[in-house]
Backbone as ProteinMPNN parsed JSONL, in Angstrom:
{"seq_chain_A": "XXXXXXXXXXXXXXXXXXXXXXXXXXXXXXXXXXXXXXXXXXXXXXXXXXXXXXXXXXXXXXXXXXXXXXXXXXXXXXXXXXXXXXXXXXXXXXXXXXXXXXXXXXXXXXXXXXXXXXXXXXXXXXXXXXXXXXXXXXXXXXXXXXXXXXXXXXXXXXXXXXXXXXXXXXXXXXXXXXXXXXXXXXXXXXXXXXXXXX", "coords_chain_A": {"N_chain_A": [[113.948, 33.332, 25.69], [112.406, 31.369, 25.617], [111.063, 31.692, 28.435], [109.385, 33.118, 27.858], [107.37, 32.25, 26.177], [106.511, 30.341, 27.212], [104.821, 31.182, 29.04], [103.282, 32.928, 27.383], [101.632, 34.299, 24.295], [102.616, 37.122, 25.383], [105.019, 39.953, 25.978], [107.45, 40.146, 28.185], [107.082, 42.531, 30.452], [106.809, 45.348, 32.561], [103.73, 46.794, 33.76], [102.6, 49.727, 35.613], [100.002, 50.112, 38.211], [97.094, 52.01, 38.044], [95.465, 52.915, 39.81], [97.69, 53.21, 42.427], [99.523, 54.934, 42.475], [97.983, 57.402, 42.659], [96.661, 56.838, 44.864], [98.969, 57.094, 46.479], [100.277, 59.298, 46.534], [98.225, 60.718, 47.702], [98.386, 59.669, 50.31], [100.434, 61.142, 51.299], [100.067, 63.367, 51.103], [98.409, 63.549, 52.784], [99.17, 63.892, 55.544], [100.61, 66.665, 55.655], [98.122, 68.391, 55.203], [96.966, 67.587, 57.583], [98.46, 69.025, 59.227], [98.331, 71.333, 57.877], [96.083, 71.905, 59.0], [95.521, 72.006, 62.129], [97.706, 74.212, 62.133], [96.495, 76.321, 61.59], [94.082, 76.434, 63.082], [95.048, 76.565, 65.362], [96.156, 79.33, 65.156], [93.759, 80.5, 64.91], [92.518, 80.053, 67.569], [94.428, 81.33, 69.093], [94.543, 84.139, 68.444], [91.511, 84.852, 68.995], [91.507, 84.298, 71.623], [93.501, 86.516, 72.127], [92.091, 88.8, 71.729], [89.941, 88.537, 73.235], [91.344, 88.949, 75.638], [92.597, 90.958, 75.597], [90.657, 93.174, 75.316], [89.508, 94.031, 77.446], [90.716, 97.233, 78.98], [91.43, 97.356, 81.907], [90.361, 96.28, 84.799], [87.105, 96.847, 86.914], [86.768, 98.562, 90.593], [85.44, 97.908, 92.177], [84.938, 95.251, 90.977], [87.53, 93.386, 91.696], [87.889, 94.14, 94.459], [85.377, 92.881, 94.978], [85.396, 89.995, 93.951], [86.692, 87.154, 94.753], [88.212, 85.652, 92.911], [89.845, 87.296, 92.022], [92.113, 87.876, 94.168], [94.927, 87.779, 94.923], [96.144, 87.925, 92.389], [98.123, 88.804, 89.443], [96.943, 92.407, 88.227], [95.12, 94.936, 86.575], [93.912, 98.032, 87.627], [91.025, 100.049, 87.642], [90.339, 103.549, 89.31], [88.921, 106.104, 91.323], [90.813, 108.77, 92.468], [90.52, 109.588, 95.943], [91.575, 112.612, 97.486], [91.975, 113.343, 99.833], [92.751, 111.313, 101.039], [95.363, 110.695, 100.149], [98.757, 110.06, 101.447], [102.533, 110.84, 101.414], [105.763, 109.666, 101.859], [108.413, 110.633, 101.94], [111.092, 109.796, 102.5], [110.922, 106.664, 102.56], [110.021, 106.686, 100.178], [107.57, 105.961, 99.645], [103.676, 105.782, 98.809], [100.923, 105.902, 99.54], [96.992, 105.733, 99.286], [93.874, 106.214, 98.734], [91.137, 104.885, 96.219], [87.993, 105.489, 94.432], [85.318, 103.785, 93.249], [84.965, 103.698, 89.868], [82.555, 103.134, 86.871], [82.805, 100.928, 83.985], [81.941, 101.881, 81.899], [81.635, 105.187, 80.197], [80.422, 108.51, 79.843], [81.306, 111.106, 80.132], [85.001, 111.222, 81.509], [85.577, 113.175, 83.359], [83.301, 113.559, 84.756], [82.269, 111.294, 85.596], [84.402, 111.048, 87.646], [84.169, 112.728, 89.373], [81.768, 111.944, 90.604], [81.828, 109.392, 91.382], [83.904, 109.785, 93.765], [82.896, 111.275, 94.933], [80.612, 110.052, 96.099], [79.042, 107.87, 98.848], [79.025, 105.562, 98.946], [79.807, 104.067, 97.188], [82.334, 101.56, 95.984], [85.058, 101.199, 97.949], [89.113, 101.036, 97.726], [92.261, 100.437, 99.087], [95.367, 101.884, 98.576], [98.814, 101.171, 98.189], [101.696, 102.313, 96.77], [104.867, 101.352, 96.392], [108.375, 102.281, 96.461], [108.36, 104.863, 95.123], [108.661, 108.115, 93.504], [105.856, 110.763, 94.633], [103.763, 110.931, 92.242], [103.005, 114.253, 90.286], [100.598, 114.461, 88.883], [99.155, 112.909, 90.891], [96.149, 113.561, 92.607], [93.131, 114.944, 93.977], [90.63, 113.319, 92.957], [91.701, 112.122, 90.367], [92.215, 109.641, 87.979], [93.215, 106.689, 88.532], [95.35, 103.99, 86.997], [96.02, 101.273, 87.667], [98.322, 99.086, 87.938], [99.196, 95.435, 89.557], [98.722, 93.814, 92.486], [95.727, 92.66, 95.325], [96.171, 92.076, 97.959], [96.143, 89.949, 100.888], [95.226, 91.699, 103.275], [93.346, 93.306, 102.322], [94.341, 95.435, 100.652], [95.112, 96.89, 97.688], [98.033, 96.3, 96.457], [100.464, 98.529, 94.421], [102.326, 97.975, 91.646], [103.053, 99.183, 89.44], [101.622, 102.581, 88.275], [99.65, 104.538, 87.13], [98.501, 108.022, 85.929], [95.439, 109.83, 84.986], [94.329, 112.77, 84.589], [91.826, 114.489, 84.197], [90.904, 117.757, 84.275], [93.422, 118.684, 83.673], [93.885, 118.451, 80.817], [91.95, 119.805, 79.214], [90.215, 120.326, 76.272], [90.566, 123.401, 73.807], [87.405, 123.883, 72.704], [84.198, 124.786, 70.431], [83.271, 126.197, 72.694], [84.983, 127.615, 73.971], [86.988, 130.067, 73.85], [90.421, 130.795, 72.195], [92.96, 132.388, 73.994], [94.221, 135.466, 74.216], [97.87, 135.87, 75.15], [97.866, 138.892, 75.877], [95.304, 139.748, 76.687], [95.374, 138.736, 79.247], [96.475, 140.606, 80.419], [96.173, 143.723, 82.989], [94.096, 146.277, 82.143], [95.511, 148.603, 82.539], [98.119, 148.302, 81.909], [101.882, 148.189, 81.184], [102.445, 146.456, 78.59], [99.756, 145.715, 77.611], [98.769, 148.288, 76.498], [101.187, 147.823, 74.712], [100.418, 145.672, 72.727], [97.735, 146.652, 71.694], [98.346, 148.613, 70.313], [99.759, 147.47, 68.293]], "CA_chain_A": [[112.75, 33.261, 24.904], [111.551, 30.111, 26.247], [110.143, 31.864, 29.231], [108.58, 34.111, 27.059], [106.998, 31.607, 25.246], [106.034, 29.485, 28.117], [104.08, 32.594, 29.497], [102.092, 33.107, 26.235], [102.476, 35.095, 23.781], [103.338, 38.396, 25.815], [106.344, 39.834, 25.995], [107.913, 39.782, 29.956], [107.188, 44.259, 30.895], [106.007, 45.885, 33.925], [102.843, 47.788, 33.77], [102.333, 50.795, 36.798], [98.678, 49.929, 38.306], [96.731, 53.303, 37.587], [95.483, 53.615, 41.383], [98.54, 53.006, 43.226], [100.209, 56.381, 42.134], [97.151, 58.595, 43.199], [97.031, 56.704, 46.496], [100.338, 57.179, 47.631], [100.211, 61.227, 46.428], [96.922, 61.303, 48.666], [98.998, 59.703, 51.697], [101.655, 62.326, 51.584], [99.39, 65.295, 51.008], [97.242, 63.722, 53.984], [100.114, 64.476, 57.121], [100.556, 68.059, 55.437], [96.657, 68.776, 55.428], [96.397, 67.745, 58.757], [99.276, 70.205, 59.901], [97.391, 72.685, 57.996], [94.801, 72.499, 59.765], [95.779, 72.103, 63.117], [98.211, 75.454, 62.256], [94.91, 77.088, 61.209], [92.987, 75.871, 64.741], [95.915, 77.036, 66.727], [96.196, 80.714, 65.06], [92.562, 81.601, 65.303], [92.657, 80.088, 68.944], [95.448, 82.765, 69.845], [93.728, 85.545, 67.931], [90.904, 85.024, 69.397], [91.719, 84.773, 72.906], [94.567, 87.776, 72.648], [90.981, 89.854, 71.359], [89.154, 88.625, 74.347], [91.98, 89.472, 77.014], [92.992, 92.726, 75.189], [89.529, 93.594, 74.784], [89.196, 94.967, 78.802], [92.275, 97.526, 79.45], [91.663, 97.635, 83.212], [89.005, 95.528, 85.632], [87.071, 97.931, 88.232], [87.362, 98.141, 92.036], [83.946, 96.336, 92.32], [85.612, 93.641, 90.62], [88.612, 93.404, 92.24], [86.816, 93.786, 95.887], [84.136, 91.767, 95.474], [85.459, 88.532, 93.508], [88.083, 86.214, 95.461], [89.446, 84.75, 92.099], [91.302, 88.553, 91.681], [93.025, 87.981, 95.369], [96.877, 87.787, 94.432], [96.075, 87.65, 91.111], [98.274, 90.431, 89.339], [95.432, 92.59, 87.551], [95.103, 95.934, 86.255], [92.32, 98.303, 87.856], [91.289, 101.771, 87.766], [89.443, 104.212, 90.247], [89.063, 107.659, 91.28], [91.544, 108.984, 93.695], [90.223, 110.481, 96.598], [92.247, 113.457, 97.541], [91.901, 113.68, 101.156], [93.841, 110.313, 101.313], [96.953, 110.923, 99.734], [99.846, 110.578, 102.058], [103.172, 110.017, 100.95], [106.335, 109.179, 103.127], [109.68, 110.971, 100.959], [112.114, 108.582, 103.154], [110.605, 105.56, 102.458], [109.367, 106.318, 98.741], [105.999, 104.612, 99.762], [102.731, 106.319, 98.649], [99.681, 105.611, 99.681], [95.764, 106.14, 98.737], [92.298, 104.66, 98.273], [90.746, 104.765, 95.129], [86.631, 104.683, 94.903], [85.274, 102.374, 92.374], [84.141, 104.064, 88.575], [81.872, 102.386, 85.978], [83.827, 100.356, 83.089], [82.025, 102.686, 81.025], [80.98, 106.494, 80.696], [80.151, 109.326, 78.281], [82.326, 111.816, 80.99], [85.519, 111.241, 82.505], [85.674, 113.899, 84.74], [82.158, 113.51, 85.454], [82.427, 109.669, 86.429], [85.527, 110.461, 88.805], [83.442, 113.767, 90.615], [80.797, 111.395, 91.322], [82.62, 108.301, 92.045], [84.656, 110.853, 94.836], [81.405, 112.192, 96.146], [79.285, 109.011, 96.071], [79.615, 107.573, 100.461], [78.463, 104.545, 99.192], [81.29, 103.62, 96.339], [83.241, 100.585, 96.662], [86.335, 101.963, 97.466], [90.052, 100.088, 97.944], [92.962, 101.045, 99.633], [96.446, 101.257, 97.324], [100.182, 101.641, 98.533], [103.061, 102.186, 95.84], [106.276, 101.266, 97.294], [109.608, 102.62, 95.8], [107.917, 105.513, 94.102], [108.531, 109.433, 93.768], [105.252, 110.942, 94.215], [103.958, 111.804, 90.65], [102.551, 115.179, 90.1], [99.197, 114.338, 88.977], [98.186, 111.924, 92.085], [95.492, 114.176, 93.167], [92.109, 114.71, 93.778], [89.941, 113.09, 91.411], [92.299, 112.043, 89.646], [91.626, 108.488, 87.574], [94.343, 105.794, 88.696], [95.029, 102.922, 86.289], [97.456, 100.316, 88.568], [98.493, 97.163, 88.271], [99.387, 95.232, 90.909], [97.617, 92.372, 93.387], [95.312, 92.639, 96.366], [96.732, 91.463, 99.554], [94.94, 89.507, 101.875], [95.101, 92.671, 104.432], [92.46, 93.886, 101.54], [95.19, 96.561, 100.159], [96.1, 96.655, 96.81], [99.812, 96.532, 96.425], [100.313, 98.395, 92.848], [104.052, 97.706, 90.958], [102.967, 100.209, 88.324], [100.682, 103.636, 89.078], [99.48, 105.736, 85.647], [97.46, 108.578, 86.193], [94.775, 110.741, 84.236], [93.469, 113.624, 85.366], [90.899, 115.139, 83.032], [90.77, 119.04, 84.2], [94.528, 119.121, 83.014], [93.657, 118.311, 79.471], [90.55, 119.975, 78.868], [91.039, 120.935, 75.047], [89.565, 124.255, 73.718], [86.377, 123.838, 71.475], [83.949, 126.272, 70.177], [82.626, 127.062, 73.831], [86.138, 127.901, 74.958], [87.73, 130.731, 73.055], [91.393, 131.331, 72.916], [92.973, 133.182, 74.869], [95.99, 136.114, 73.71], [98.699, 136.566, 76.304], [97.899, 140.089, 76.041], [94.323, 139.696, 76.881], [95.407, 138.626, 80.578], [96.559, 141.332, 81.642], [95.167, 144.624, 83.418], [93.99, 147.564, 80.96], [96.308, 149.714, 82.513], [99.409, 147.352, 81.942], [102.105, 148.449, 79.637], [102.441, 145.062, 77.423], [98.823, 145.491, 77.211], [98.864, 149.334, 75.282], [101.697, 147.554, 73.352], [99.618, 144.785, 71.759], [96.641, 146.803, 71.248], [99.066, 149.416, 69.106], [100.777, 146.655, 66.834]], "C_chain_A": [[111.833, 32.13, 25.335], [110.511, 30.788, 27.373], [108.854, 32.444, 28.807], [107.593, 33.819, 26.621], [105.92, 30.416, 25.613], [104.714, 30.615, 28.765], [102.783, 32.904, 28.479], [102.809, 33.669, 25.291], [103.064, 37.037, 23.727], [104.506, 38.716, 26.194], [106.443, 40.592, 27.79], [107.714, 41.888, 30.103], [106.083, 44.414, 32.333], [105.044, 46.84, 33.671], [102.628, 48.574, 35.567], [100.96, 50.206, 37.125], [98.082, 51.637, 38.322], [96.169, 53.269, 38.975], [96.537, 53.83, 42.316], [99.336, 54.373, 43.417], [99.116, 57.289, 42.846], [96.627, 58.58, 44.548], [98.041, 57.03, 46.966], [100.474, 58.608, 47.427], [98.992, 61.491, 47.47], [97.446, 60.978, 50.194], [99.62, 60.5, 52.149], [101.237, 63.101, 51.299], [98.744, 64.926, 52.43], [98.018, 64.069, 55.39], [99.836, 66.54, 56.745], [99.029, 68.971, 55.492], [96.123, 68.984, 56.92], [97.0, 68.878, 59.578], [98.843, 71.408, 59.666], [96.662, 73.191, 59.272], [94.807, 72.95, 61.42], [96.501, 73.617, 63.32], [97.05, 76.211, 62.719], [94.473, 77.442, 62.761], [93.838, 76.911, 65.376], [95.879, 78.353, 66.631], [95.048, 81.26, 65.441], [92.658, 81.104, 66.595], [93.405, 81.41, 69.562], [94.903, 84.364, 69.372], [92.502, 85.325, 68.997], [90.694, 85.25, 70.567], [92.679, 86.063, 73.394], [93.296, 88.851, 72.341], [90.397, 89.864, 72.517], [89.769, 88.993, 75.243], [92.054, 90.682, 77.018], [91.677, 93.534, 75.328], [89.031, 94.782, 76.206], [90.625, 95.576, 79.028], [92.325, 97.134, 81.014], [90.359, 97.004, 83.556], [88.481, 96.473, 86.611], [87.031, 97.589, 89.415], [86.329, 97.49, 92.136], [84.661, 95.187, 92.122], [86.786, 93.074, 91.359], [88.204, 92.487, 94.135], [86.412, 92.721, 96.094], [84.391, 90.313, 95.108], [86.865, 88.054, 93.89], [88.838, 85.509, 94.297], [90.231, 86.02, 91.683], [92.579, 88.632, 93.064], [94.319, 87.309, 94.893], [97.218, 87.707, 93.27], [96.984, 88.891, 90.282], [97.07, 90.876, 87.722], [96.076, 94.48, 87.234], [93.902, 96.871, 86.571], [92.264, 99.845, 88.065], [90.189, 102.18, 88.684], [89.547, 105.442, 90.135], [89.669, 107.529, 92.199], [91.048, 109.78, 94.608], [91.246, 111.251, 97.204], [92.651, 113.135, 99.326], [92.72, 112.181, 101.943], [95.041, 110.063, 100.998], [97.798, 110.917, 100.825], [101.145, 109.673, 101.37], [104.749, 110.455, 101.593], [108.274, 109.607, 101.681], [110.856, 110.117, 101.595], [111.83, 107.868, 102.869], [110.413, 105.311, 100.969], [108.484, 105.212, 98.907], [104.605, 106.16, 99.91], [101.776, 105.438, 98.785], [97.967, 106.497, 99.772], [94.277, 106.094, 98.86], [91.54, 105.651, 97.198], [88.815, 104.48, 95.042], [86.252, 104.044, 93.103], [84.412, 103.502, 91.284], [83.585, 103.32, 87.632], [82.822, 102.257, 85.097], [83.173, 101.366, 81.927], [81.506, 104.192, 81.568], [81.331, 107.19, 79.993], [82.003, 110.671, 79.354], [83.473, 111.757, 81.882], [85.812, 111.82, 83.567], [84.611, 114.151, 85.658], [81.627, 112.184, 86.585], [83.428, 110.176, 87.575], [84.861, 111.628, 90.139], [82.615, 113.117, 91.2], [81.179, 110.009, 92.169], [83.054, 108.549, 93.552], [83.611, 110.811, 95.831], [80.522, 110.733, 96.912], [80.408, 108.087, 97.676], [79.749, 106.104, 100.283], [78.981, 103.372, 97.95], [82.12, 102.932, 96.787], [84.579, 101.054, 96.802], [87.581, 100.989, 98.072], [91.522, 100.908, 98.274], [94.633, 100.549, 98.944], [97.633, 101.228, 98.233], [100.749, 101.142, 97.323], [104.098, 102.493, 96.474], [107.661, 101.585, 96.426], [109.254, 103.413, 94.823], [108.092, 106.829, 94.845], [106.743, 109.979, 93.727], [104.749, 111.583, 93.102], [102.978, 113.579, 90.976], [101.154, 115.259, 90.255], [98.405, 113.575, 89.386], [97.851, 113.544, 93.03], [93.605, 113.791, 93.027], [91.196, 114.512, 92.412], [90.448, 113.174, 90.467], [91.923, 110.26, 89.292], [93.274, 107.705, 88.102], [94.311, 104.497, 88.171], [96.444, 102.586, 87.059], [97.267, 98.75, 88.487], [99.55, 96.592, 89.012], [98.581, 94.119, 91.558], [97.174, 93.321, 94.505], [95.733, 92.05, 97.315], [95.779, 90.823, 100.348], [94.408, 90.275, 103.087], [93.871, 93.039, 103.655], [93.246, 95.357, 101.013], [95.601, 96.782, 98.906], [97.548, 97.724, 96.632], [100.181, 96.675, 94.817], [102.061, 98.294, 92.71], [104.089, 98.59, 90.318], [101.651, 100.96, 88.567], [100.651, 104.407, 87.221], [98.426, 106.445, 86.322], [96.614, 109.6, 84.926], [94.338, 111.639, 85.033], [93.12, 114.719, 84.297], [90.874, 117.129, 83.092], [91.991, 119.609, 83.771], [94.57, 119.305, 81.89], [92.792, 118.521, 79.054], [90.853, 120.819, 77.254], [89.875, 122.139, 74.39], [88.844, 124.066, 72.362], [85.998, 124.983, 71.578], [83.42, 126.774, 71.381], [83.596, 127.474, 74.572], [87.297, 128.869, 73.512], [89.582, 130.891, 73.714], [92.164, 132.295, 73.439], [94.414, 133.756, 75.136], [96.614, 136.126, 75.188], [98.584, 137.895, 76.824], [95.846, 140.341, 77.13], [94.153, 139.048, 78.713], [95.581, 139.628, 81.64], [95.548, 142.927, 81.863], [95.028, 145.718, 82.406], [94.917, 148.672, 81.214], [98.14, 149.249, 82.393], [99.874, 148.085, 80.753], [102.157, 147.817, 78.408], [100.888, 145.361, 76.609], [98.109, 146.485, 76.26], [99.79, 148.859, 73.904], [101.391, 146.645, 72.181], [98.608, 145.797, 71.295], [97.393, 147.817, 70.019], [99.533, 148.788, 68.267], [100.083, 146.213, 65.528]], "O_chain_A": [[110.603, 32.172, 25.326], [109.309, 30.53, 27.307], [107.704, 32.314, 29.226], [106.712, 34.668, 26.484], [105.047, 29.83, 24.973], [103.554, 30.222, 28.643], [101.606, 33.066, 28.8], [104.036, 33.708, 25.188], [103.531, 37.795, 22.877], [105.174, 37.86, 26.774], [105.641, 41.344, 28.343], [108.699, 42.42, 29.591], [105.101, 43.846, 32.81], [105.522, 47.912, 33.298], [102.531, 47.857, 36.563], [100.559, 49.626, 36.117], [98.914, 52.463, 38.697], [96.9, 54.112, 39.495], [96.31, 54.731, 43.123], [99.703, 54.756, 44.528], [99.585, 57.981, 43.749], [96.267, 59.521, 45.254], [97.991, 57.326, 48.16], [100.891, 59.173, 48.439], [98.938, 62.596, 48.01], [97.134, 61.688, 51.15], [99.55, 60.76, 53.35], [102.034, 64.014, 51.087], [98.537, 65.844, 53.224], [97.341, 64.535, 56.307], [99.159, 67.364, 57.359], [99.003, 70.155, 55.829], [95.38, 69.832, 57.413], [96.373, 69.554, 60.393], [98.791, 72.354, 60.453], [96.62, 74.144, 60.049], [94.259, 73.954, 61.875], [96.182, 74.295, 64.296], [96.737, 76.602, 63.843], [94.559, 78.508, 63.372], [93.396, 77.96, 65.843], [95.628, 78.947, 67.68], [95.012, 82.269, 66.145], [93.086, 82.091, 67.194], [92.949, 82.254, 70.333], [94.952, 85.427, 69.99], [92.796, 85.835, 70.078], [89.918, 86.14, 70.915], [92.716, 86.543, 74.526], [93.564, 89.959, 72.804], [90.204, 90.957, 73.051], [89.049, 89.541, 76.078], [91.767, 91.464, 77.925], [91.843, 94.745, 75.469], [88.468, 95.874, 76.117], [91.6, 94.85, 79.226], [93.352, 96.554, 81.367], [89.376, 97.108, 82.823], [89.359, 97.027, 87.272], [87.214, 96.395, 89.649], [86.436, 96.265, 92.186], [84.934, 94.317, 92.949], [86.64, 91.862, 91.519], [88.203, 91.38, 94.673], [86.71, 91.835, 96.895], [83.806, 89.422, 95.724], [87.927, 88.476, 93.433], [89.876, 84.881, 94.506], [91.251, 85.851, 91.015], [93.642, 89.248, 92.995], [94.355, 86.139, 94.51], [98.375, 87.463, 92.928], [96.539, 90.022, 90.476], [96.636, 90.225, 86.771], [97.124, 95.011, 87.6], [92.873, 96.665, 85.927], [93.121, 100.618, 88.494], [89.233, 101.437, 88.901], [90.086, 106.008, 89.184], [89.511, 106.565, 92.948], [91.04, 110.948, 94.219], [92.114, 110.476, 97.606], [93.731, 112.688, 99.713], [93.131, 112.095, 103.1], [95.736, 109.224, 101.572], [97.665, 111.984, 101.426], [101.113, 108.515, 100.956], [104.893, 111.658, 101.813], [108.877, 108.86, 100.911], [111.658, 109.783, 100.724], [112.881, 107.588, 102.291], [110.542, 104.203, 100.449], [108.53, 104.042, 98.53], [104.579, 107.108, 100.695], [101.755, 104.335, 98.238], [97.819, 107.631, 100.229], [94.14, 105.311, 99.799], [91.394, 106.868, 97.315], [88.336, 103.446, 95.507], [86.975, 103.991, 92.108], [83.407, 104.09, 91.683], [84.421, 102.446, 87.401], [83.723, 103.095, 85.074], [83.934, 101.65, 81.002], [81.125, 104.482, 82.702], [82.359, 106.989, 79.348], [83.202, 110.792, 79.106], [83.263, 112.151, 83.029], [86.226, 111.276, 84.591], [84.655, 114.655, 86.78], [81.024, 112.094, 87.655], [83.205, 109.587, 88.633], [84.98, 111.497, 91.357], [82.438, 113.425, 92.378], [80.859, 109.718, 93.322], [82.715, 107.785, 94.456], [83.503, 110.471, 97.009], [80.002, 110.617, 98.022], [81.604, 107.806, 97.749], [80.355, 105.395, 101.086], [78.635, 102.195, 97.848], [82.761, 103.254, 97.788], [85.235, 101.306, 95.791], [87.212, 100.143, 98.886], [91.784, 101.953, 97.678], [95.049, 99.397, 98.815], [97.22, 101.282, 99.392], [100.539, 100.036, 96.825], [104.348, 103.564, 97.028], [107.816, 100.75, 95.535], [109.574, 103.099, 93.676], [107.906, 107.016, 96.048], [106.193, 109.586, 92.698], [105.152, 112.719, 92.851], [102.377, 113.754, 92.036], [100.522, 115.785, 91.171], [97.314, 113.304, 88.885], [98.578, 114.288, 93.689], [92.998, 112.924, 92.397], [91.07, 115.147, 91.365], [90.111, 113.967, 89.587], [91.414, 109.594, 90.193], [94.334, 108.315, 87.964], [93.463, 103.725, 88.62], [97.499, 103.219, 87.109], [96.53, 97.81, 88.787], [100.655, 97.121, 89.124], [97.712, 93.586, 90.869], [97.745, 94.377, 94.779], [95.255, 90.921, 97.202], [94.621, 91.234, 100.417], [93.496, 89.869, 103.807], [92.975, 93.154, 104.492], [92.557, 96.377, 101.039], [96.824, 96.925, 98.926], [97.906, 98.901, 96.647], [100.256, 95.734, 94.028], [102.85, 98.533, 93.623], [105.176, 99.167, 90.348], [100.661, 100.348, 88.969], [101.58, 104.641, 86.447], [97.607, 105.919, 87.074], [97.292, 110.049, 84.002], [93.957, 111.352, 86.168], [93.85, 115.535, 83.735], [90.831, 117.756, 82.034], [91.996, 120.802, 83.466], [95.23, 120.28, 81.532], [92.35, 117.637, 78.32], [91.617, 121.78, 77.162], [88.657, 121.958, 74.412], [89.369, 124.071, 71.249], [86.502, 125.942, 72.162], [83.014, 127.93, 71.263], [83.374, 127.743, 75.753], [88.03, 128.416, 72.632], [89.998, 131.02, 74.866], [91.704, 133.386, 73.1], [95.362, 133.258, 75.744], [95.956, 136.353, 76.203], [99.026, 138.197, 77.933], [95.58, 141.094, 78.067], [93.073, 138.943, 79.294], [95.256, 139.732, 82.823], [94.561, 143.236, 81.195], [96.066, 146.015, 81.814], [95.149, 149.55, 80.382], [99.106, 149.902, 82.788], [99.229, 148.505, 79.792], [101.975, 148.384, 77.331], [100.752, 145.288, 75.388], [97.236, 146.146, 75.462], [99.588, 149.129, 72.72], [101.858, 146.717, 71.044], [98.655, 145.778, 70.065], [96.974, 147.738, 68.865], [99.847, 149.413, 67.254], [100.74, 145.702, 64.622]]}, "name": "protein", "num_of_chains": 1, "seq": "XXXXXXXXXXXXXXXXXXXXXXXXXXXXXXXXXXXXXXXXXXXXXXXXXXXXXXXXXXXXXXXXXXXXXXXXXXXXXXXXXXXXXXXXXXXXXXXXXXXXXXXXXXXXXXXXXXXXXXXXXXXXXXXXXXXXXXXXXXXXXXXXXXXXXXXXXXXXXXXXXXXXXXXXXXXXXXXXXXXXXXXXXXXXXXXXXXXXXX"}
């Protein structure tokens, strides 16, 4: 009691200071805020750049050709196949091509790859696929999406070959009626008295 007494007349207790508490809750929210944020930064960074890479499926042979930062680069690029270059080597499983260069866009695919074909003056690039059966639908004017690098010979060397070829899949609308099995054959056929009787 003496101290007590010596002191004044308050009695000896600890009071909290009323800022000290809402500072030290603002220090330890402030690491977690920043991790927010930085999460935040980092996700739209990766969104945004997986939109911009994804955004082109395939680069064209122009591009390829003409710009030295695609040389060994592996890339993905599509063309028209010219027909009359096809050869392909069944001992070796090595196909080879050249491809002429189609616009990244276009209302017609089979119209882009007839003209692409035709056109003397089309950048065109020379492919080999090595350890491959030839597929079916590597033909004329046929679209070839390959990825793969350019060689410094100027060749591209594809790893992977996909093909489209548009007159295979032409699907029937209203200017393309369909068309009975029976309706193929000759009027004097017998199948063809037995449909018309059923």
């Amino acid at each position: 009691m003496a101290q007590s007494q010596a002191r004044g007349s308050q009695p000896l207790a600890w009071e909290k200071p009323a800022g000290s508490a809402r500072t030290r809750g603002a220090a330890r929210r402030l690491p977690f805020l920043i991790g927010g944020i930085v999460i935040l930064a980092a996700v739209a960074f990766l969104i945004a750049s997986g939109t911009i890479a994804g955004a082109r499926f395939f680069i064209t042979v122009n591009e390829v050709v003409n710009d030295p930062a695609y040389a060994g680069q592996s890339v993905r690029v599509a063309g028209a196949v010219i027909g009359d270059t096809i050869t392909y080597d069944a001992e070796k499983l090595l196909i080879t091509f050249t491809v002429a260069h189609i616009p990244e866009q276009f209302d017609d695919l089979a119209a882009a790859l007839h003209e692409a074909v035709g056109d003397p003056n089309a950048t065109q690039m020379r492919v080999v696929v090595e350890n491959s059966v030839k597929p079916e639908l590597l033909q004329h004017e046929a679209q070839a999406i390959m990825t793969g690098r350019l060689g410094a010979d100027g060749v591209f060397y594809a790893s992977e070959l996909n093909l489209k070829c548009p007159t295979r899949f032409i699907e029937a609308g209203p200017a393309h009626e369909a068309v009975s099995p029976d309706s193929a054959l000759p009027a004097g056929h017998p199948s063809a008295a037995d449909g018309a009787g059923a």
